[in-house]
Short mmCIF file of C-alpha atoms in Angstrom, two decimals:
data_model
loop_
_atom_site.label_atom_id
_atom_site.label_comp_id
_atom_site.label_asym_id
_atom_site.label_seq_id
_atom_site.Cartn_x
_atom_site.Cartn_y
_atom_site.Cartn_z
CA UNK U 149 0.00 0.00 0.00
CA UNK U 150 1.22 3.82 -0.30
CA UNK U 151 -0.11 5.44 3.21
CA UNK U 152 -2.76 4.13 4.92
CA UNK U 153 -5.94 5.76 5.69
CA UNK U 154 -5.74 5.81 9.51
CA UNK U 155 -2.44 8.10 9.20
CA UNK U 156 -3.51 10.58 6.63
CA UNK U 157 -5.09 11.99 9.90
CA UNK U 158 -2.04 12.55 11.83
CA UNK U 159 -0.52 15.60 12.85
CA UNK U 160 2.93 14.93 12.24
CA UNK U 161 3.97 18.73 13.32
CA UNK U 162 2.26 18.42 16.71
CA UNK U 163 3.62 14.89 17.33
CA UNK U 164 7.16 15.90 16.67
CA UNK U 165 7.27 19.78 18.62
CA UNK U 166 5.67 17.49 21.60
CA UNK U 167 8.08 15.10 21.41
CA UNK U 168 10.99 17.25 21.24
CA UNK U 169 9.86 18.72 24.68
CA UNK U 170 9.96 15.90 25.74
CA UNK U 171 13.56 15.50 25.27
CA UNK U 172 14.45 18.65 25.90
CA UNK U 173 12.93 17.77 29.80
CA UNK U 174 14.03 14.16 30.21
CA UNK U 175 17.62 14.42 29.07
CA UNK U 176 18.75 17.24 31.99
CA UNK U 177 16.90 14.32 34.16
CA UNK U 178 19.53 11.90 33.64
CA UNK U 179 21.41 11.18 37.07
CA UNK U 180 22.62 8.94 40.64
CA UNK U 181 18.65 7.50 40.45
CA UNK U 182 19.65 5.86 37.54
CA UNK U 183 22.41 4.21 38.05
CA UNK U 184 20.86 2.59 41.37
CA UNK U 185 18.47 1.39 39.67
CA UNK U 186 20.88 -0.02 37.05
CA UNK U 187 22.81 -1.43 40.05
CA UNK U 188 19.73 -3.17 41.43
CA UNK U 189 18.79 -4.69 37.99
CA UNK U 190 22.55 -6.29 38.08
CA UNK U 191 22.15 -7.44 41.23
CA UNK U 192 19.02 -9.29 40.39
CA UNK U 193 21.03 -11.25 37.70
CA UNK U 194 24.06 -12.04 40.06
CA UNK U 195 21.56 -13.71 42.28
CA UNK U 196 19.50 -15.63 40.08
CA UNK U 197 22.69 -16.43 38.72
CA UNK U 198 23.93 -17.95 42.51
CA UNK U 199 20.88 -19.71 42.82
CA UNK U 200 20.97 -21.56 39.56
CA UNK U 201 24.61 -22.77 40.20
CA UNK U 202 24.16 -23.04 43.98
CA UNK U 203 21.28 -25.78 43.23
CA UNK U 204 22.20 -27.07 39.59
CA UNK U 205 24.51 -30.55 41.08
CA UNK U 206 21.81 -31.67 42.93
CA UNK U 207 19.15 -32.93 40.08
CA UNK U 208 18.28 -32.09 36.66
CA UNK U 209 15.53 -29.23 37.28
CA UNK U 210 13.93 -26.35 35.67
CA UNK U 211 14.91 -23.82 38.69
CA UNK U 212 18.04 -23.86 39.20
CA UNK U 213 18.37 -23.62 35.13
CA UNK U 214 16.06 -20.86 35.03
CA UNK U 215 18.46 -19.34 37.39
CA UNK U 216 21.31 -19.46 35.41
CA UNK U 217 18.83 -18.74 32.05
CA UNK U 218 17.77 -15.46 34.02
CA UNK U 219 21.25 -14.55 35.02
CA UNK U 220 22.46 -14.64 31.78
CA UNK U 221 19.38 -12.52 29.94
CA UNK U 222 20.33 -10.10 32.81
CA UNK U 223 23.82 -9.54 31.36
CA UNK U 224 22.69 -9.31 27.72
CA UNK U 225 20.14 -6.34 28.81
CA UNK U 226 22.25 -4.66 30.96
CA UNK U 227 24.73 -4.52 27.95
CA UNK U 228 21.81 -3.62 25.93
CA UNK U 229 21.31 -0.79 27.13
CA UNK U 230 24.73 0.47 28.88
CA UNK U 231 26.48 -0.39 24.76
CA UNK U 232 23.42 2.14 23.94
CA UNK U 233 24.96 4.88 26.15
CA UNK U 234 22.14 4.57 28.32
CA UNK U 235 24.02 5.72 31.66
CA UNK U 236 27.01 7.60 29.36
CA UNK U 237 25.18 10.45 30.70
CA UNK U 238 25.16 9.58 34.29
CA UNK U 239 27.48 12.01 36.72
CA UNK U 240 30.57 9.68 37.97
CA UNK U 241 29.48 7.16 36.59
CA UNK U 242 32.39 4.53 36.78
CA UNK U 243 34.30 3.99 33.39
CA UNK U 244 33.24 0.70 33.02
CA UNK U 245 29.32 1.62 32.80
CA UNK U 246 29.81 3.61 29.66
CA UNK U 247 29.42 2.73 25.69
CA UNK U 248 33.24 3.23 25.61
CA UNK U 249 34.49 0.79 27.39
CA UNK U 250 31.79 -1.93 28.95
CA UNK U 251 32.37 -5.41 27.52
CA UNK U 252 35.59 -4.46 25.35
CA UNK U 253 38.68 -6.58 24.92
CA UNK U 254 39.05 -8.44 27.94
CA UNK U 255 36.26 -7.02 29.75
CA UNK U 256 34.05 -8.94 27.53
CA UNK U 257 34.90 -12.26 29.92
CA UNK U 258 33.57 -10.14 32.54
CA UNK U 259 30.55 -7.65 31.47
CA UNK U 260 29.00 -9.39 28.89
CA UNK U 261 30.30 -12.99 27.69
CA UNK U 262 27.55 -14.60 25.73
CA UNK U 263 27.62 -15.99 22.23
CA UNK U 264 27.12 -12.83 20.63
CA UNK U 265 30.80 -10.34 20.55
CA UNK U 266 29.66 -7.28 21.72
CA UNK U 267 31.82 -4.88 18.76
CA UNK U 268 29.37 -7.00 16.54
CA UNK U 269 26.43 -6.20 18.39
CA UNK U 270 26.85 -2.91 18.73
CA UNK U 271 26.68 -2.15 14.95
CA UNK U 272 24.65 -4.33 14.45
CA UNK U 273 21.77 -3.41 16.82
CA UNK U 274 22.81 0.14 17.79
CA UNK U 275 23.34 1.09 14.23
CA UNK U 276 22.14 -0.36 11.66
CA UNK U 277 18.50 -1.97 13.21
CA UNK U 278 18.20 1.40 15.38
CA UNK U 279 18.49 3.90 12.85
CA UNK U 280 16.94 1.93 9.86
CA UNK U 281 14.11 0.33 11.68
CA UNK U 282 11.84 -1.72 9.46
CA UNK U 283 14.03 -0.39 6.08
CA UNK U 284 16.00 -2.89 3.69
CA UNK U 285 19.02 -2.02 5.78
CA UNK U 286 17.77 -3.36 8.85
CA UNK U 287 19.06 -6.80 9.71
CA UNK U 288 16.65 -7.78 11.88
CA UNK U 289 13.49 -7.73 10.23
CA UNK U 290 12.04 -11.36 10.76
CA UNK U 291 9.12 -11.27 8.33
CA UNK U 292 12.29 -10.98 5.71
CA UNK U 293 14.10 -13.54 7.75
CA UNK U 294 12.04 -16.06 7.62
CA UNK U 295 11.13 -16.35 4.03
CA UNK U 296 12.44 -19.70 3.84
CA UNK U 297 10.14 -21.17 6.62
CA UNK U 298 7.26 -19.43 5.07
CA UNK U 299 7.92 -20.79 1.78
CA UNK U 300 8.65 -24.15 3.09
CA UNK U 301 5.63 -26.50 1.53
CA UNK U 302 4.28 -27.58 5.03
CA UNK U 303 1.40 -27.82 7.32
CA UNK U 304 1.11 -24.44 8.96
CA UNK U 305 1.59 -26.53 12.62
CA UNK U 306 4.88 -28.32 11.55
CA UNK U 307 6.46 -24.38 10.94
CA UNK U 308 4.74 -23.29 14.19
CA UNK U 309 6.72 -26.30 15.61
CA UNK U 310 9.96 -25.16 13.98
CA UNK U 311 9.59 -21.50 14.79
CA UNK U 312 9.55 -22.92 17.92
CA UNK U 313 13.21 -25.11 17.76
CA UNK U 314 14.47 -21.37 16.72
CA UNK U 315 13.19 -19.78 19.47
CA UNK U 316 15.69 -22.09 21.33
CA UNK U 317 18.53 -21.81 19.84
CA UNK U 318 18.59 -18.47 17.91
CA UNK U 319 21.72 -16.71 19.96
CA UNK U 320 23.08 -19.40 18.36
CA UNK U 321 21.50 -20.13 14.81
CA UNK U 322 20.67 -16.56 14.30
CA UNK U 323 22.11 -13.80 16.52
CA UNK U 324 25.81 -14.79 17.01
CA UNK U 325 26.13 -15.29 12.93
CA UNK U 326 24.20 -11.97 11.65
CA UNK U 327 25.77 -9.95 13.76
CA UNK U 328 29.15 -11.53 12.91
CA UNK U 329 28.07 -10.89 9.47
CA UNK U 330 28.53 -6.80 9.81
CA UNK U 331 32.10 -7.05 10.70
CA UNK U 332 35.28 -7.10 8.17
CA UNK U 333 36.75 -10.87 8.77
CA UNK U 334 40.15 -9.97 9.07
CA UNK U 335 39.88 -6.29 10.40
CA UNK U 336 37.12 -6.26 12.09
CA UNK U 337 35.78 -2.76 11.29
CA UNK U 338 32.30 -2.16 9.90
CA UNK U 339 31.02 -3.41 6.58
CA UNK U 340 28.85 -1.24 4.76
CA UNK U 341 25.63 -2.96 3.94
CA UNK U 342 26.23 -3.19 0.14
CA UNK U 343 29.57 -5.18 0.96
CA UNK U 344 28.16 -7.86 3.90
CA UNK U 345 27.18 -11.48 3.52
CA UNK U 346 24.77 -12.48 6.26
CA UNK U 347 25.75 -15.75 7.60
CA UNK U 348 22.81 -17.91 8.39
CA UNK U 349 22.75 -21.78 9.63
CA UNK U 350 22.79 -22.99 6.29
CA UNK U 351 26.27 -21.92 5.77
CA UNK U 352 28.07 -21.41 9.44
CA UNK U 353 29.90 -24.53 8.51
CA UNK U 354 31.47 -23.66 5.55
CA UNK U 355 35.06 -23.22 7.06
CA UNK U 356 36.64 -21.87 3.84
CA UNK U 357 35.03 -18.52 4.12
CA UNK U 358 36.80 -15.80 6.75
CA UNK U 359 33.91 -14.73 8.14
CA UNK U 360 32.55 -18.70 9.51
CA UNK U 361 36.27 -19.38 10.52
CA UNK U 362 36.10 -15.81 13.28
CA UNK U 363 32.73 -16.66 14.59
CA UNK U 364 33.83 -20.07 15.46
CA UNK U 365 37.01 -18.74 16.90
CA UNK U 366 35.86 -15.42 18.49
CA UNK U 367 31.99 -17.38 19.60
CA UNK U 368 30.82 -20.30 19.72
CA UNK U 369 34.33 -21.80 20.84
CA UNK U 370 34.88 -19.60 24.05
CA UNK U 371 31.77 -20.21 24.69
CA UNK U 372 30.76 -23.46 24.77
CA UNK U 373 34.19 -24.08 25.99
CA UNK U 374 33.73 -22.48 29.11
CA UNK U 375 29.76 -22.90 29.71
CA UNK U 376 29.68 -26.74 28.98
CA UNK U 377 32.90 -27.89 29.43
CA UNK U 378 34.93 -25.95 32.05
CA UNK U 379 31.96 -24.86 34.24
CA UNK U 380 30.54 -28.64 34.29
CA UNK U 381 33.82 -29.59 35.49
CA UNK U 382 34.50 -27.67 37.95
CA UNK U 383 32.12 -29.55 40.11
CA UNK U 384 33.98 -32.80 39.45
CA UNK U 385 34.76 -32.85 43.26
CA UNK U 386 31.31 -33.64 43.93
CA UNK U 387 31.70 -36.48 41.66
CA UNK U 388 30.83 -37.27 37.87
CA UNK U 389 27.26 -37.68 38.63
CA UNK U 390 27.24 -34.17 39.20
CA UNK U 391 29.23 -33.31 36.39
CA UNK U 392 26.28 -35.04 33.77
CA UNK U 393 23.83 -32.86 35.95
CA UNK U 394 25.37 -29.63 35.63
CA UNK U 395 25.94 -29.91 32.05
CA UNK U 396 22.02 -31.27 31.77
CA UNK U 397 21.01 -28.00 33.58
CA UNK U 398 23.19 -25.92 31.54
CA UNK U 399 21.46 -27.32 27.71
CA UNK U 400 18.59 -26.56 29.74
CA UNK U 401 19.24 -23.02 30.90
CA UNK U 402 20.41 -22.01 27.64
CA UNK U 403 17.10 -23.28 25.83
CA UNK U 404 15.50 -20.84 28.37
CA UNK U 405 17.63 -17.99 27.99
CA UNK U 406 17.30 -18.19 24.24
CA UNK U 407 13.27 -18.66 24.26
CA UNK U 408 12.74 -15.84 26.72
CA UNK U 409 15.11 -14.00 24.96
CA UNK U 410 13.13 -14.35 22.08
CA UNK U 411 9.31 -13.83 23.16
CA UNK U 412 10.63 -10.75 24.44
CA UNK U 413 13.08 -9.53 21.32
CA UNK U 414 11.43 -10.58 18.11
CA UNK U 415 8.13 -9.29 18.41
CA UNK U 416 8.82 -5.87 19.27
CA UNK U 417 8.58 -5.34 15.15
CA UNK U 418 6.96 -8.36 13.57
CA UNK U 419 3.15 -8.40 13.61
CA UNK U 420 0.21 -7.77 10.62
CA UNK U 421 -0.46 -3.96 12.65
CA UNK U 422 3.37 -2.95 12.07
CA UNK U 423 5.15 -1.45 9.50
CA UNK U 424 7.89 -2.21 7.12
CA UNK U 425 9.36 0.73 4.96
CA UNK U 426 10.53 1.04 1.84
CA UNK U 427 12.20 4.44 2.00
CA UNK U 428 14.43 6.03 4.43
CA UNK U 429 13.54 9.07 6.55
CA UNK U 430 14.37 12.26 5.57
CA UNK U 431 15.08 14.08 9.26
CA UNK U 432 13.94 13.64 13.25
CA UNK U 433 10.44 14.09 12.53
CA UNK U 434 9.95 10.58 10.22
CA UNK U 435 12.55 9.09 12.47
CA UNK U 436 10.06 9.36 14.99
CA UNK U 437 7.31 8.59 13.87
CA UNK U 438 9.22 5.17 12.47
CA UNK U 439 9.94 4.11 15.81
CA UNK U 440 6.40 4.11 16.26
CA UNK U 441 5.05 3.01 13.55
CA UNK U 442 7.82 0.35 13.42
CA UNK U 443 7.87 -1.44 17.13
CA UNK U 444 5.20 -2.18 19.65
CA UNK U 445 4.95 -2.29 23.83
CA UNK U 446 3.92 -4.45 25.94
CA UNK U 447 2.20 -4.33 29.63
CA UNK U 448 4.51 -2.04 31.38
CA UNK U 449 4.78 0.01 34.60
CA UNK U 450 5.78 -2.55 37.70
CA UNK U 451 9.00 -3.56 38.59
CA UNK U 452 8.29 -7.43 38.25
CA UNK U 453 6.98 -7.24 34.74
CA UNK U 454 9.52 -4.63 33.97
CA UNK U 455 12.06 -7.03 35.32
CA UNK U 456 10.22 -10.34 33.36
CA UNK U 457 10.19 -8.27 30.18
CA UNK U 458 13.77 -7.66 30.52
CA UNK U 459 12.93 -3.86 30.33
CA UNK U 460 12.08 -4.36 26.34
CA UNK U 461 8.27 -3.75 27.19
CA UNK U 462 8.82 -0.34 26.44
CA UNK U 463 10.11 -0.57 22.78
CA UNK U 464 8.33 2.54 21.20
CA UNK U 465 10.07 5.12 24.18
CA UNK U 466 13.73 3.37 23.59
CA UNK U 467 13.19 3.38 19.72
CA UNK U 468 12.36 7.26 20.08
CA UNK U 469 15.39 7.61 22.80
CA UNK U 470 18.01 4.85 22.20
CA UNK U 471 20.08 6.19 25.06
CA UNK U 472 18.26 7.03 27.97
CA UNK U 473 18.36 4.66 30.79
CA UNK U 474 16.20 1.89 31.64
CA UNK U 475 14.20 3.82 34.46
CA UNK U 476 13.64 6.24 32.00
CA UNK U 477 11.26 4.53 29.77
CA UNK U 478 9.17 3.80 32.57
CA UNK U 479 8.87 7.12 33.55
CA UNK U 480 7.96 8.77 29.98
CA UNK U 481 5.74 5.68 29.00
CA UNK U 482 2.57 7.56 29.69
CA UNK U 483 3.85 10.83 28.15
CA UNK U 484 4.46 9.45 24.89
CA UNK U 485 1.72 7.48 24.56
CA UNK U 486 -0.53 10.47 25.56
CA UNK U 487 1.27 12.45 22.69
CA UNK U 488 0.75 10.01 20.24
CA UNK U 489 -2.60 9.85 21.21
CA UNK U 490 -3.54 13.39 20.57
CA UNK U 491 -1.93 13.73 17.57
CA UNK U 492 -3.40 10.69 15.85
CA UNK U 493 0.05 8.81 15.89
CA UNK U 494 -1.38 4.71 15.81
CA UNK U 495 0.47 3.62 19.34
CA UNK U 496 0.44 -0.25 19.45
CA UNK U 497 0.34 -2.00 22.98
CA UNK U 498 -0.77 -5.46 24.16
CA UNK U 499 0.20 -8.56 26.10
CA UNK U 500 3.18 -10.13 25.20
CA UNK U 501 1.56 -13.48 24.31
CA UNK U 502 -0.66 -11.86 22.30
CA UNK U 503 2.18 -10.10 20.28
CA UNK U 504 4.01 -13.38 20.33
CA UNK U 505 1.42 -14.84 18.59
CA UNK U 506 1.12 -12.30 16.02
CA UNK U 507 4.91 -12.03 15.34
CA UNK U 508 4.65 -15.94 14.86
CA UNK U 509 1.36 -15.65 12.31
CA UNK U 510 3.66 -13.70 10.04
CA UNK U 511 6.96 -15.87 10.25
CA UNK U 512 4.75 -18.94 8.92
CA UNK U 513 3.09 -16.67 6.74
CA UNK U 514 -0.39 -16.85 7.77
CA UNK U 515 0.27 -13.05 8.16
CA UNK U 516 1.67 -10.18 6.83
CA UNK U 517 3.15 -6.63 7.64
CA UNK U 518 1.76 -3.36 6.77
CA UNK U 519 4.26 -1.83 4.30
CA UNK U 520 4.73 2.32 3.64
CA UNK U 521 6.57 2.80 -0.06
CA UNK U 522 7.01 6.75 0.46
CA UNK U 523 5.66 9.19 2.88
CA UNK U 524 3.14 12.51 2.05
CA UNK U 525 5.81 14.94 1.40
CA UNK U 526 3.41 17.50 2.43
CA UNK U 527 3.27 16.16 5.93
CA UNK U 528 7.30 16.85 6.50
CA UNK U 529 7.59 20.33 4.98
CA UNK U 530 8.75 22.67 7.29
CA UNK U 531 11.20 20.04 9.16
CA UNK U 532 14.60 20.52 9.91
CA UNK U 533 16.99 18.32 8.64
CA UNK U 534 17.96 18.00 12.79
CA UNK U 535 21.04 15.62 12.91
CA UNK U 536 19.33 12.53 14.66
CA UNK U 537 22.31 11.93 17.36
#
């Protein structure tokens, strides 16, 4: 379709002066709060983390693995958003909280050591998916990334069912190879989009090309060394029984991680109410209204679905502010929605089930997302080209 009818209505000028203000306000805001709040998130992890390995010798079991599952997503999001330069911002905040230097070089080990290298990540989710959401640039968009299993000539409940096998592995099958995929092989800088060549599971073991060879090496190596080798032995003491049951608990926790992971990830931008676009914005004022047009929230507003969300409940405000700490969101939530609202913006929120279910509807192809091929010109004149960051 060109535009649809429910946004010739908007009023783009309104939306954008409104949410301007808004960032004019919420910016100066930025301070100590934060980062205790950031704190307490981390903590969270640590201990779900202590539980799960406290616990996971005893008996194959589904909480001490979702202890170590939780731990883990903990890490990812914190370096979600501190990579973002969520708390960059922060007074004092220590050096190792910032953009700069969390989860580099041998910090990695330490902040942030998952399958996915965090350089990678951070152009590859930061940059590219950020600032072209829902665009042919944009890595991420799984209506275009599952093609395959939408084409595949099969009952609609078998590709449900495999959809499913994804959802536990894709750190592995999908995350750790794309975003490998945006880096030079042998320098490791950034590839332009024109020049990359997405690795996918169909080809991660072809060893003769550079790129396979340095996620295997710089990856999955380290870590499945360490996670289901090393850390399984180190409770050879209390005998090889309890070896077998640390590494069951471990495939376990990281068929969690990657599932919850996922519910809470992919459909942020996949559903049939959702855009795609095939343009790119021309200043802050489509940018905007991308991000919303482009994501979706969930239930938000409590600490404990906050926390079971994994603070991605709240994808519209972090789309429109990439770098504003987690607390943040929370607080503007009702703002933005209220200025989207009045301006005739579409604002999409629902229960994360229910978005699961429509993200999954379009990866099998039962569904499909809304598409916008150009924007009213009239509806942007008057803009500034404002440099987005």
């Amino acid at each position: 379709m060109d535009v649809d009818d429910k946004l010739q209505d908007m009023n783009l000028s309104g939306f954008f002066h409104d949410i301007e203000d808004l960032r004019r306000r919420i910016y100066p805001q930025i301070g100590e709060r934060d980062f205790v709040h950031l704190k307490r998130f981390e903590w969270y992890g640590r201990l779900a983390s202590l539980f799960g390995y406290l616990t996971c010798w005893i008996v194959i079991n589904p909480f001490s693995a979702f202890g170590i599952s939780y731990g883990q997503c903990t890490r990812w999001i914190v370096a979600h958003h501190v990579t973002h330069g969520g708390y960059d911002k922060v007074p004092n905040i220590p050096q190792r909280y910032t953009s700069k230097y969390f989860a580099q070089g041998w910090r990695r080990f330490i902040d942030w050591f998952d399958w996915i290298l965090p350089e990678a990540w951070s152009y590859e989710h930061n940059t590219l998916h950020h600032y072209h959401t829902g665009e042919a640039k944009d890595p991420d968009v799984a209506e275009r990334n599952t093609k395959y299993l939408q084409e595949l000539p099969l009952p609609r409940l078998v590709k449900y069912l495999l959809l499913f096998l994804v959802a536990t592995s894709w750190k592995i099958t999908y995350y750790a190879p794309n975003t490998m995929s945006v880096l030079d092989p042998e320098s490791g800088k950034r590839l332009r989009s024109p020049n990359t060549l997405y690795l996918t599971f169909g080809n991660i073991f072809d060893f003769s090309r550079p790129q396979v060879r340095r996620l295997w090496m710089l990856c999955y190596l380290p870590y499945g060394i360490v996670h289901f080798i090393i850390i399984p032995l180190l409770f050879f003491p209390l005998g090889k029984a309890a070896v077998i049951t640390v590494f069951a608990n471990k495939v376990l926790a990281e068929c969690l991680t990657n599932l919850h992971s996922f519910i809470t990830i992919v459909p942020n931008h996949t559903a049939d109410d959702i855009y795609r676009f095939d343009y790119h914005y021309d200043n802050r004022q489509e940018f905007y209204l991308h991000q919303v047009l482009g994501s979706t929230n969930y239930q938000c507003g409590s600490e404990l679905v906050d926390y079971l969300s994994l603070w991605l409940n709240y994808q519209i405000e972090h789309h429109i502010f990439p770098d504003l700490p987690m607390l943040k969101y929370r607080e503007i939530q009702p703002e933005v929605k209220s200025i989207c609202d009045r301006n005739n913006i579409p604002y999409v929120q629902e229960n994360v089930f229910r978005r699961l279910k429509k993200m999954a509807d379009v990866c099998v192809g039962k569904t499909k997302m809304m598409e916008l091929q150009w924007f009213p010109q009239k509806q942007s004149e008057g803009v500034a080209n404002v440099p987005l960051r």
